[in-house]
């Protein structure tokens, strides 16, 4: 949903609370403007020599009541408005997160994490500040202005008030002319902050590489240039904002000077009482305050408008991969996979990544996929759960085109361990339980044993409750891979895909894991991508990919007998192991 529509929907749903909040603020302003009037009456009584102790106490109590009532009513209005603003901030961030979860993988190939985080943090905060604090201040300013003008017209002098308002006529004209300039400058600042967040996220993710290569100075220079550009944009925005905000009180000061000259003359010629002139000077002070506040709020709204525009573009993105309107039912998944793919090309690529891929994997069998780096192995298996969308009628699960299945049903049938074996910044148990949130501790431990990670986990002081840090930074590469495998095994899906998920483990551990896979997943479909041929030699069928094509396929024995690419890879790896 467009964030502007979401905002209006939120305002409509909470119109009662907002109405009470604004009403509380409005009443507080009409109460506070009684202060100059009471002070004017006090001055007139004092000048006329009518002041008594009882009257002095009367005015003191009235002024105290005005102050107390204002603080209570305005405080209630601010509290409600602020709470509602926080609720909308939470709603908008939740909507953003859910939207990102629905977007296809292709979208994230072209967007930086730093930029997306800046959307979620800075842009949402700008909108919330305008909705809560900005709305509070705007309501306060507008009705304080109205209440003050009403009191000056009614209790002082219509002519004096109108003359003093002449400079203020130019305020709305200035707002219309200069406001868009502030909004454009604010959008440029937000874009610069996104660039800085992107660089920061990238540098921190690569901190080990930076330190290992001694390139701290290069990264520092990159960051310095990015920050200097942000500072330049911020100075432009601050200059425009300062000009915008200062011109409004300038008009107020000119109005104050006119009122002082003309009002003083009226008081000297006794056309108005001294108390009325004193009250009017206080009213003028009150008039300048809302004008300054209105300038600040409009500035705030301009920045929020720029943020809303950025959020609108983001939330307007449509997932490229979606479930069909009427998905076919997938009752009991057997795990038969058939791929008949003439070609597959990424949307941003100049030529296809895969060509003429054709194979059928019966249910309950195992498939090994090998090939040189960049031969298309990962791309091929990513088409099965529709991480990337295959052409219609090319990839089938149990005889049904995967594009005709709901994404939920399709992905529920597949356990997938990607190359990086990503882990979350939580406990080891929670990471494994990500495969099945309802799994018991015993089931988690059994999956860990099958993945040969149980003993390693128990060596940690807190065992399975060990928090592993961002992206599993406290674990070795092999430990991360085995934890990811345990997570996939816990899911117990009919189809298991291991994308080079054994590359960081030693030969002994690899054999142990493969033996457990054979035992635990007997009668289920397994697909294993590997660079080390020992991981696939016992597979029922092996595909050899080269430059996006299946150049060889068969069993381990038949491929060795063919003496092709597979046999060459096998001999090379045997020589490396012998030397090692």
Coordinates of C-alpha atoms in Angstrom, one line a residue:
X1 CA 0.0 0.0 0.0
X2 CA 1.2 3.5 -0.8
X3 CA 2.5 5.2 2.4
X4 CA 0.3 8.2 1.8
X5 CA -2.8 6.0 1.6
X6 CA -1.5 4.1 4.7
X7 CA -1.2 7.5 6.5
X8 CA -4.7 8.6 5.6
X9 CA -6.1 5.2 6.6
X10 CA -4.3 5.4 9.9
X11 CA -5.6 8.9 10.5
X12 CA -9.2 7.8 9.7
X13 CA -9.0 4.8 12.0
X14 CA -7.7 6.9 14.8
X15 CA -9.8 10.0 14.1
X16 CA -11.4 9.9 17.5
X17 CA -8.1 9.9 19.4
X18 CA -6.6 12.6 17.1
X19 CA -9.7 14.7 17.5
X20 CA -9.5 14.6 21.3
X21 CA -5.8 15.3 21.2
X22 CA -6.2 18.3 18.9
X23 CA -9.2 19.5 20.9
X24 CA -7.1 19.4 24.1
X25 CA -4.4 21.5 22.4
X26 CA -6.9 23.9 20.9
X27 CA -8.6 24.5 24.3
X28 CA -5.2 25.0 25.9
X29 CA -4.4 27.8 23.4
X30 CA -7.6 29.6 24.0
X31 CA -6.9 29.4 27.8
X32 CA -3.3 30.7 27.5
X33 CA -4.3 33.8 25.5
X34 CA -6.2 35.0 28.6
X35 CA -2.8 35.7 30.3
X36 CA -2.1 39.1 28.5
X37 CA -5.8 40.1 28.9
X38 CA -5.6 39.5 32.7
X39 CA -2.3 41.3 32.9
X40 CA -3.7 44.2 31.0
X41 CA -6.7 44.4 33.4
X42 CA -4.3 44.2 36.3
X43 CA -2.2 47.1 34.8
X44 CA -5.4 49.3 34.3
X45 CA -6.5 48.6 37.9
X46 CA -3.1 49.4 39.2
X47 CA -2.9 52.6 37.2
X48 CA -6.3 53.7 38.3
X49 CA -5.4 53.1 42.0
X50 CA -8.1 50.5 42.5
X51 CA -5.7 47.7 43.5
X52 CA -6.5 46.0 46.8
X53 CA -5.0 42.9 48.5
X54 CA -8.1 40.9 47.7
X55 CA -7.9 42.0 44.0
X56 CA -4.2 41.2 43.9
X57 CA -4.9 37.7 45.2
X58 CA -7.7 37.3 42.7
X59 CA -5.5 38.1 39.7
X60 CA -2.6 35.9 41.1
X61 CA -5.0 32.9 41.4
X62 CA -6.5 33.5 37.9
X63 CA -3.0 33.6 36.3
X64 CA -1.9 30.5 38.2
X65 CA -5.1 28.6 37.0
X66 CA -4.4 29.7 33.4
X67 CA -0.9 28.3 33.6
X68 CA -2.0 25.0 35.3
X69 CA -4.9 24.5 32.8
X70 CA -2.6 25.1 29.9
X71 CA 0.1 22.7 31.0
X72 CA -2.4 19.9 31.7
X73 CA -4.4 20.2 28.5
X74 CA -1.4 20.8 26.2
X75 CA 0.5 17.9 27.9
X76 CA -2.5 15.6 27.3
X77 CA -2.7 16.6 23.7
X78 CA 1.1 16.1 23.2
X79 CA 1.0 12.7 24.9
X80 CA -1.8 11.3 22.8
X81 CA -0.4 12.7 19.6
X82 CA 3.1 11.3 20.3
X83 CA 1.8 7.9 21.1
X84 CA -0.2 7.8 17.9
X85 CA 2.9 8.9 16.0
X86 CA 4.8 6.0 17.4
X87 CA 2.1 3.6 16.5
X88 CA 2.2 4.7 12.9
X89 CA 6.0 4.5 12.9
X90 CA 5.7 0.9 14.0
X91 CA 3.0 0.2 11.4
X92 CA 5.1 1.7 8.6
X93 CA 8.2 -0.2 9.6
X94 CA 6.3 -3.4 9.8
X95 CA 4.8 -2.8 6.4
X96 CA 8.2 -2.1 5.0
X97 CA 9.7 -5.3 6.4
X98 CA 6.8 -7.5 5.2
X99 CA 7.1 -5.8 1.8
X100 CA 10.8 -6.6 1.6
X101 CA 10.1 -10.2 2.6
X102 CA 7.7 -10.5 -0.4
X103 CA 10.0 -9.0 -3.0
X104 CA 12.0 -11.3 -5.3
X105 CA 15.7 -12.0 -4.9
X106 CA 16.3 -10.1 -8.2
X107 CA 15.3 -6.9 -6.5
X108 CA 18.0 -7.2 -3.8
X109 CA 20.7 -7.8 -6.4
X110 CA 20.3 -4.2 -7.4
X111 CA 19.7 -2.5 -4.0
X112 CA 22.2 -2.0 -1.1
X113 CA 21.3 -3.1 2.4
X114 CA 22.5 0.3 3.7
X115 CA 20.0 2.1 1.5
X116 CA 17.1 -0.1 2.6
X117 CA 18.0 0.4 6.2
X118 CA 18.1 4.2 5.7
X119 CA 14.5 3.9 4.4
X120 CA 13.4 1.9 7.4
X121 CA 15.2 4.2 9.9
X122 CA 15.6 7.8 8.7
X123 CA 12.6 8.1 6.3
X124 CA 10.2 6.5 8.6
X125 CA 11.4 8.7 11.5
X126 CA 10.9 11.9 9.4
X127 CA 7.3 10.9 8.7
X128 CA 6.7 10.1 12.4
X129 CA 8.2 13.4 13.6
X130 CA 5.9 15.3 11.1
X131 CA 2.9 13.3 12.2
X132 CA 3.3 13.6 16.0
X133 CA 5.6 16.5 16.8
X134 CA 4.8 18.5 13.7
X135 CA 1.1 18.1 14.0
X136 CA 1.3 19.1 17.7
X137 CA 3.2 22.2 16.9
X138 CA 1.1 23.1 13.8
X139 CA -2.1 22.8 15.8
X140 CA -0.6 24.8 18.6
X141 CA 0.6 27.5 16.3
X142 CA -2.5 27.9 14.2
X143 CA -4.9 28.0 17.1
X144 CA -2.6 30.2 19.2
X145 CA -2.6 32.6 16.2
X146 CA -6.4 32.5 15.9
X147 CA -6.9 32.9 19.6
X148 CA -4.4 35.8 19.8
X149 CA -6.0 37.6 16.9
X150 CA -9.4 37.1 18.3
X151 CA -8.4 38.6 21.6
X152 CA -6.6 41.6 20.0
X153 CA -9.7 42.3 17.8
X154 CA -12.0 42.0 20.8
X155 CA -10.1 43.6 23.6
X156 CA -7.6 46.0 22.1
X157 CA -7.9 47.7 18.7
X158 CA -9.0 46.4 15.3
X159 CA -7.1 49.1 13.4
X160 CA -3.9 48.4 15.4
X161 CA -4.2 44.7 14.8
X162 CA -4.8 45.0 11.0
X163 CA -1.9 47.5 10.6
X164 CA 0.5 45.1 12.5
X165 CA -0.6 42.2 10.2
X166 CA 0.5 43.8 6.9
X167 CA 4.1 42.3 6.9
X168 CA 2.6 38.9 7.7
X169 CA 0.7 38.8 4.4
X170 CA 4.0 38.0 2.7
X171 CA 4.5 34.8 4.8
X172 CA 2.3 32.4 2.7
X173 CA 3.8 33.8 -0.5
X174 CA 7.3 33.1 0.7
X175 CA 6.2 29.6 1.9
X176 CA 4.9 28.7 -1.6
X177 CA 8.0 30.0 -3.3
X178 CA 10.7 28.6 -1.0
X179 CA 9.2 25.5 0.4
X180 CA 9.9 23.2 -2.6
X181 CA 13.5 24.2 -2.5
X182 CA 13.8 22.9 1.1
X183 CA 12.0 19.6 0.1
X184 CA 14.4 19.0 -2.8
X185 CA 17.5 19.7 -0.6
X186 CA 16.1 17.3 2.0
X187 CA 15.6 14.5 -0.6
X188 CA 19.3 15.0 -1.7
X189 CA 20.4 14.7 1.9
X190 CA 18.5 11.4 2.4
X191 CA 19.9 10.0 -0.8
X192 CA 23.4 10.9 0.5
X193 CA 22.8 9.2 3.8
X194 CA 21.7 6.1 2.0
X195 CA 25.0 6.1 0.1
X196 CA 26.9 6.5 3.3
X197 CA 25.0 3.7 5.0
X198 CA 25.6 1.5 1.9
X199 CA 29.4 2.1 2.1
X200 CA 29.5 1.5 5.9
X201 CA 27.6 -1.7 5.6
X202 CA 29.9 -2.9 2.8
X203 CA 33.1 -2.0 4.7
X204 CA 32.0 -3.6 8.0
X205 CA 31.0 -6.8 6.1
X206 CA 34.4 -6.9 4.5
X207 CA 36.4 -5.9 7.6
X208 CA 38.5 -9.1 7.7
X209 CA 39.5 -8.6 4.0
X210 CA 40.3 -4.9 4.6
X211 CA 42.5 -5.7 7.6
X212 CA 44.2 -8.7 5.9
X213 CA 45.2 -6.5 2.9
X214 CA 46.0 -3.4 5.0
X215 CA 43.6 -1.2 3.0
X216 CA 42.2 0.8 6.0
X217 CA 43.5 4.0 4.4
X218 CA 41.7 3.3 1.1
X219 CA 38.4 2.7 2.9
X220 CA 38.9 5.8 5.1
X221 CA 39.4 7.9 1.9
X222 CA 36.3 6.4 0.3
X223 CA 34.3 7.2 3.5
X224 CA 35.7 10.7 3.8
X225 CA 34.7 11.6 0.2
X226 CA 31.2 10.2 0.8
X227 CA 30.8 12.1 4.1
X228 CA 32.1 15.4 2.5
X229 CA 29.4 15.1 -0.1
X230 CA 26.8 14.5 2.5
X231 CA 28.1 17.6 4.5
X232 CA 27.9 19.7 1.3
X233 CA 24.3 18.6 0.7
X234 CA 23.4 19.1 4.4
X235 CA 24.9 22.6 4.3
X236 CA 22.7 23.4 1.3
X237 CA 19.6 22.1 3.1
X238 CA 20.5 23.9 6.4
X239 CA 21.1 27.2 4.5
X240 CA 17.7 26.9 2.8
X241 CA 16.1 25.8 6.0
X242 CA 17.7 28.7 8.0
X243 CA 16.6 31.2 5.4
X244 CA 13.1 29.8 5.3
X245 CA 12.8 29.8 9.1
X246 CA 14.4 33.2 9.6
X247 CA 12.3 35.1 7.1
X248 CA 9.0 34.3 9.0
X249 CA 10.1 35.7 12.4
X250 CA 11.6 38.7 10.4
X251 CA 8.2 39.5 9.2
X252 CA 7.0 39.1 12.8
X253 CA 9.6 41.5 14.0
X254 CA 8.6 44.2 11.5
X255 CA 5.0 43.7 12.6
X256 CA 6.1 44.2 16.2
X257 CA 7.9 47.4 15.3
X258 CA 4.8 48.8 13.6
X259 CA 2.7 47.8 16.6
X260 CA 5.1 49.4 19.0
X261 CA 5.1 52.7 17.1
X262 CA 1.4 52.9 16.4
X263 CA 0.2 51.3 19.6
X264 CA 2.5 53.5 21.7
X265 CA 1.1 56.6 19.9
X266 CA -2.4 55.4 20.6
X267 CA -1.6 54.8 24.3
X268 CA 0.1 58.3 24.6
X269 CA -2.9 60.0 23.0
X270 CA -5.1 58.0 25.4
X271 CA -7.0 56.4 22.5
X272 CA -6.4 53.0 24.1
X273 CA -5.8 52.3 27.9
X274 CA -2.2 51.5 29.0
X275 CA -3.3 48.1 30.0
X276 CA -4.6 47.4 26.5
X277 CA -1.2 48.4 25.1
X278 CA 0.7 46.2 27.6
X279 CA -1.7 43.3 26.7
X280 CA -1.1 44.0 23.0
X281 CA 2.7 43.8 23.2
X282 CA 2.3 40.4 24.9
X283 CA -0.1 39.3 22.2
X284 CA 2.4 40.3 19.6
X285 CA 5.0 38.2 21.3
X286 CA 2.5 35.3 21.1
X287 CA 1.9 36.1 17.4
X288 CA 5.6 35.8 16.6
X289 CA 5.9 32.4 18.3
X290 CA 3.4 30.6 16.2
X291 CA 4.8 32.2 13.0
X292 CA 8.2 30.8 13.9
X293 CA 6.6 27.4 14.7
X294 CA 4.7 27.4 11.4
X295 CA 8.0 27.9 9.6
X296 CA 9.6 25.1 11.5
X297 CA 6.7 22.7 10.9
X298 CA 6.4 23.4 7.2
X299 CA 10.2 22.8 7.0
X300 CA 9.5 19.5 8.8
X301 CA 6.6 18.6 6.5
X302 CA 8.8 19.3 3.5
X303 CA 11.4 16.8 4.7
X304 CA 8.6 14.3 5.6
X305 CA 7.2 14.8 2.1
X306 CA 10.6 13.9 0.6
X307 CA 10.7 10.8 2.8
X308 CA 7.2 9.8 1.9
X309 CA 8.1 10.0 -1.8
X310 CA 11.1 7.7 -1.3
X311 CA 8.9 5.3 0.7
X312 CA 6.2 5.4 -2.0
X313 CA 8.7 4.4 -4.6
X314 CA 9.9 1.5 -2.4
X315 CA 6.5 0.2 -1.4
X316 CA 5.4 0.5 -5.1
X317 CA 7.8 -2.2 -6.1
X318 CA 6.0 -5.4 -7.1
X319 CA 7.4 -8.9 -6.5
X320 CA 8.6 -10.4 -9.8
X321 CA 7.9 -13.9 -8.5
X322 CA 4.3 -14.5 -7.2
X323 CA 2.0 -17.4 -6.7
X324 CA -0.5 -18.0 -9.5
X325 CA -4.0 -16.7 -9.0
X326 CA -5.3 -20.2 -8.9
X327 CA -2.5 -22.5 -7.8
X328 CA -2.6 -26.3 -8.4
X329 CA -2.9 -28.4 -5.3
X330 CA 0.2 -30.3 -4.2
X331 CA -1.2 -33.1 -2.0
X332 CA 1.6 -35.5 -1.0
X333 CA 5.0 -34.5 -2.3
X334 CA 6.9 -37.4 -3.7
X335 CA 9.9 -35.4 -4.8
X336 CA 10.2 -36.2 -8.5
X337 CA 12.0 -33.4 -10.4
X338 CA 12.0 -32.9 -14.1
X339 CA 13.8 -30.1 -15.8
X340 CA 13.4 -29.4 -19.6
X341 CA 15.0 -26.0 -20.0
X342 CA 16.0 -24.7 -23.4
X343 CA 17.6 -21.6 -21.9
X344 CA 17.6 -19.3 -18.8
X345 CA 18.8 -15.7 -18.8
X346 CA 18.8 -13.2 -15.9
X347 CA 16.9 -10.0 -16.6
X348 CA 20.0 -7.9 -16.4
X349 CA 22.3 -10.3 -18.3
X350 CA 23.3 -10.0 -22.0
X351 CA 23.2 -13.7 -22.7
X352 CA 21.7 -16.9 -21.1
X353 CA 23.3 -18.5 -18.1
X354 CA 21.9 -22.0 -18.8
X355 CA 21.4 -23.8 -22.1
X356 CA 19.6 -27.0 -23.0
X357 CA 19.3 -28.5 -19.5
X358 CA 17.3 -31.7 -19.6
X359 CA 17.1 -34.3 -16.9
X360 CA 14.6 -36.3 -14.8
X361 CA 15.2 -37.2 -11.2
X362 CA 12.8 -39.9 -9.9
X363 CA 11.4 -39.4 -6.4
X364 CA 13.6 -40.7 -3.6
X365 CA 16.8 -40.6 -5.6
X366 CA 19.9 -38.5 -5.3
X367 CA 21.4 -36.1 -7.8
X368 CA 25.0 -34.7 -7.8
X369 CA 25.8 -31.6 -9.8
X370 CA 29.4 -30.7 -10.4
X371 CA 31.3 -28.3 -12.7
X372 CA 33.8 -25.5 -12.7
X373 CA 33.1 -22.2 -10.9
X374 CA 30.5 -20.2 -12.9
X375 CA 29.2 -23.1 -14.8
X376 CA 25.6 -22.4 -13.7
X377 CA 25.2 -25.0 -10.9
X378 CA 23.6 -22.6 -8.3
X379 CA 21.5 -21.0 -10.9
X380 CA 20.0 -24.3 -11.9
X381 CA 19.0 -25.4 -8.4
X382 CA 17.7 -21.9 -7.6
X383 CA 15.1 -22.4 -10.3
X384 CA 13.5 -25.3 -8.5
X385 CA 12.2 -23.3 -5.5
X386 CA 11.7 -20.3 -7.8
X387 CA 14.4 -18.2 -6.1
X388 CA 14.7 -17.1 -9.7
X389 CA 11.8 -17.7 -12.0
X390 CA 12.2 -20.4 -14.7
X391 CA 10.3 -20.0 -18.0
X392 CA 6.9 -21.5 -17.9
X393 CA 6.8 -25.3 -18.6
X394 CA 10.5 -26.0 -17.9
X395 CA 10.8 -27.1 -14.3
X396 CA 8.4 -29.6 -12.7
X397 CA 7.8 -31.0 -9.2
X398 CA 5.8 -34.3 -9.2
X399 CA 4.8 -33.5 -12.8
X400 CA 3.4 -30.1 -12.0
X401 CA 5.0 -26.9 -13.4
X402 CA 6.5 -25.1 -10.4
X403 CA 5.0 -21.9 -11.7
X404 CA 1.6 -23.4 -11.2
X405 CA 2.2 -24.1 -7.5
X406 CA 1.8 -21.6 -4.7
X407 CA 5.1 -20.3 -3.5
X408 CA 4.3 -21.4 0.1
X409 CA 3.5 -25.0 -0.9
X410 CA 6.5 -25.2 -3.3
X411 CA 9.1 -23.9 -0.8
X412 CA 7.6 -25.9 2.1
X413 CA 8.4 -29.0 0.1
X414 CA 12.1 -28.0 -0.2
X415 CA 14.9 -27.7 2.3
X416 CA 17.7 -25.6 0.9
X417 CA 21.2 -24.9 2.2
X418 CA 22.7 -22.1 0.1
X419 CA 26.4 -21.6 -0.5
X420 CA 27.0 -19.1 2.3
X421 CA 25.0 -21.1 4.9
X422 CA 23.6 -17.9 6.4
X423 CA 23.1 -17.9 10.1
X424 CA 21.1 -15.4 12.2
X425 CA 22.4 -13.4 15.2
X426 CA 20.8 -15.5 17.8
X427 CA 21.4 -18.8 19.6
X428 CA 22.6 -22.0 17.8
X429 CA 19.3 -23.7 18.9
X430 CA 17.2 -20.9 17.3
X431 CA 19.2 -21.1 14.1
X432 CA 18.6 -24.8 13.8
X433 CA 15.0 -24.4 14.9
X434 CA 14.5 -22.0 12.0
X435 CA 13.8 -25.1 9.9
X436 CA 10.9 -26.1 12.3
X437 CA 9.9 -23.6 14.9
X438 CA 7.9 -26.2 16.8
X439 CA 10.8 -28.7 17.1
X440 CA 11.7 -30.0 20.6
X441 CA 15.2 -29.8 22.0
X442 CA 15.6 -33.5 21.4
X443 CA 14.8 -33.1 17.7
X444 CA 17.2 -30.1 17.5
X445 CA 20.0 -32.2 19.1
X446 CA 19.3 -35.1 16.7
X447 CA 19.6 -32.9 13.7
X448 CA 22.8 -31.5 15.1
X449 CA 24.2 -35.0 15.5
X450 CA 23.3 -35.8 11.9
X451 CA 25.1 -32.7 10.7
X452 CA 28.2 -33.6 12.8
X453 CA 27.9 -30.3 14.8
X454 CA 26.6 -31.6 18.1
X455 CA 30.0 -32.2 19.7
X456 CA 31.3 -28.8 18.6
X457 CA 28.2 -27.1 20.1
X458 CA 28.5 -28.9 23.4
X459 CA 32.1 -27.6 23.7
X460 CA 30.8 -24.1 24.0
X461 CA 30.1 -22.9 27.6
X462 CA 26.4 -22.3 26.9
X463 CA 26.0 -25.2 24.4
X464 CA 23.0 -24.7 22.2
X465 CA 22.1 -21.4 23.9
X466 CA 25.3 -19.9 22.6
X467 CA 24.6 -16.6 20.7
X468 CA 26.7 -16.8 17.6
X469 CA 26.8 -13.1 16.6
X470 CA 26.0 -11.5 13.3
X471 CA 26.0 -13.9 10.4
X472 CA 27.5 -16.6 12.7
X473 CA 30.7 -14.7 13.1
X474 CA 31.8 -16.6 16.1
X475 CA 31.7 -20.0 14.3
X476 CA 34.2 -21.3 11.8
X477 CA 33.2 -21.8 8.2
X478 CA 32.7 -25.6 8.7
X479 CA 30.7 -25.0 11.8
X480 CA 28.4 -22.6 10.0
X481 CA 27.8 -25.0 7.2
X482 CA 27.1 -27.9 9.5
X483 CA 24.6 -25.7 11.5
X484 CA 22.9 -24.8 8.3
X485 CA 22.7 -28.5 7.3
X486 CA 21.2 -29.3 10.7
X487 CA 18.5 -26.6 10.1
X488 CA 17.7 -28.2 6.7
X489 CA 17.5 -31.7 8.1
X490 CA 15.2 -30.6 10.9
X491 CA 12.7 -29.3 8.3
X492 CA 12.3 -32.9 7.0
X493 CA 11.2 -31.7 3.5
X494 CA 10.7 -34.2 0.7
X495 CA 13.4 -32.4 -1.4
X496 CA 16.8 -31.4 0.0
X497 CA 19.2 -29.1 -1.9
X498 CA 22.8 -28.7 -0.6
X499 CA 24.5 -26.0 -2.6
X500 CA 28.2 -26.6 -2.0
X501 CA 27.3 -26.9 1.6
X502 CA 30.2 -29.3 2.5
X503 CA 33.1 -27.2 1.0
X504 CA 34.4 -26.0 4.4
X505 CA 34.4 -29.4 6.2
X506 CA 37.2 -32.0 6.2
X507 CA 36.9 -35.4 4.4
X508 CA 36.1 -37.3 7.5
X509 CA 33.3 -35.0 8.5
X510 CA 32.0 -35.0 5.0
X511 CA 31.8 -38.8 5.0
X512 CA 30.0 -38.8 8.3
X513 CA 27.4 -36.2 7.1
X514 CA 26.8 -38.0 3.8
X515 CA 26.3 -41.3 5.7
X516 CA 23.7 -39.7 8.0
X517 CA 22.0 -38.1 4.9
X518 CA 21.7 -41.6 3.3
X519 CA 20.3 -43.1 6.4
X520 CA 17.9 -40.3 7.6
X521 CA 16.7 -39.4 4.1
X522 CA 16.2 -42.8 2.7
X523 CA 13.4 -42.7 0.1
X524 CA 13.6 -38.9 -0.2
X525 CA 15.0 -36.7 -3.0
X526 CA 18.5 -35.2 -2.4
X527 CA 20.4 -32.7 -4.7
X528 CA 24.0 -32.1 -3.9
X529 CA 26.2 -29.4 -5.6
X530 CA 29.8 -29.9 -4.8
X531 CA 33.3 -29.0 -6.0
X532 CA 34.7 -32.0 -4.2
X533 CA 33.7 -35.1 -6.2
X534 CA 33.8 -37.3 -3.1
X535 CA 30.5 -35.6 -2.0
X536 CA 28.6 -36.8 -5.1
X537 CA 30.3 -40.1 -6.0
X538 CA 27.5 -42.2 -4.4
X539 CA 24.7 -40.2 -6.0
X540 CA 22.3 -42.1 -8.2
X541 CA 22.9 -39.7 -11.0
X542 CA 25.5 -36.9 -11.7
X543 CA 25.3 -33.9 -13.9
X544 CA 28.5 -32.2 -15.2
X545 CA 27.9 -28.6 -16.1
X546 CA 30.3 -26.5 -18.2
X547 CA 29.5 -22.9 -19.4
X548 CA 25.8 -23.4 -18.6
X549 CA 25.4 -26.7 -20.4
X550 CA 25.1 -30.3 -19.3
X551 CA 28.2 -31.8 -21.0
X552 CA 28.1 -35.1 -19.2
X553 CA 25.7 -37.1 -17.0
X554 CA 25.6 -40.6 -15.5
X555 CA 26.8 -42.4 -12.5
X556 CA 30.3 -42.0 -11.0
X557 CA 31.5 -45.2 -12.6
X558 CA 30.1 -44.4 -16.0
X559 CA 31.5 -40.9 -16.0
X560 CA 35.0 -42.2 -15.1
X561 CA 34.8 -44.7 -17.9
X562 CA 33.8 -41.9 -20.3
X563 CA 37.2 -40.2 -19.5
X564 CA 35.8 -36.7 -20.0
X565 CA 35.7 -33.6 -17.8
X566 CA 34.4 -35.5 -14.8
X567 CA 37.3 -38.0 -15.0
X568 CA 39.8 -35.2 -15.4
X569 CA 38.4 -33.4 -12.3
X570 CA 38.5 -36.7 -10.4
X571 CA 42.1 -37.4 -11.2
X572 CA 43.2 -33.9 -10.4
X573 CA 41.5 -34.0 -7.0
X574 CA 43.1 -37.4 -6.2
X575 CA 46.5 -36.0 -7.0
X576 CA 45.9 -32.9 -4.8
X577 CA 44.8 -35.2 -1.9
X578 CA 47.9 -37.4 -2.4
X579 CA 50.1 -34.3 -2.3
X580 CA 48.2 -33.0 0.7

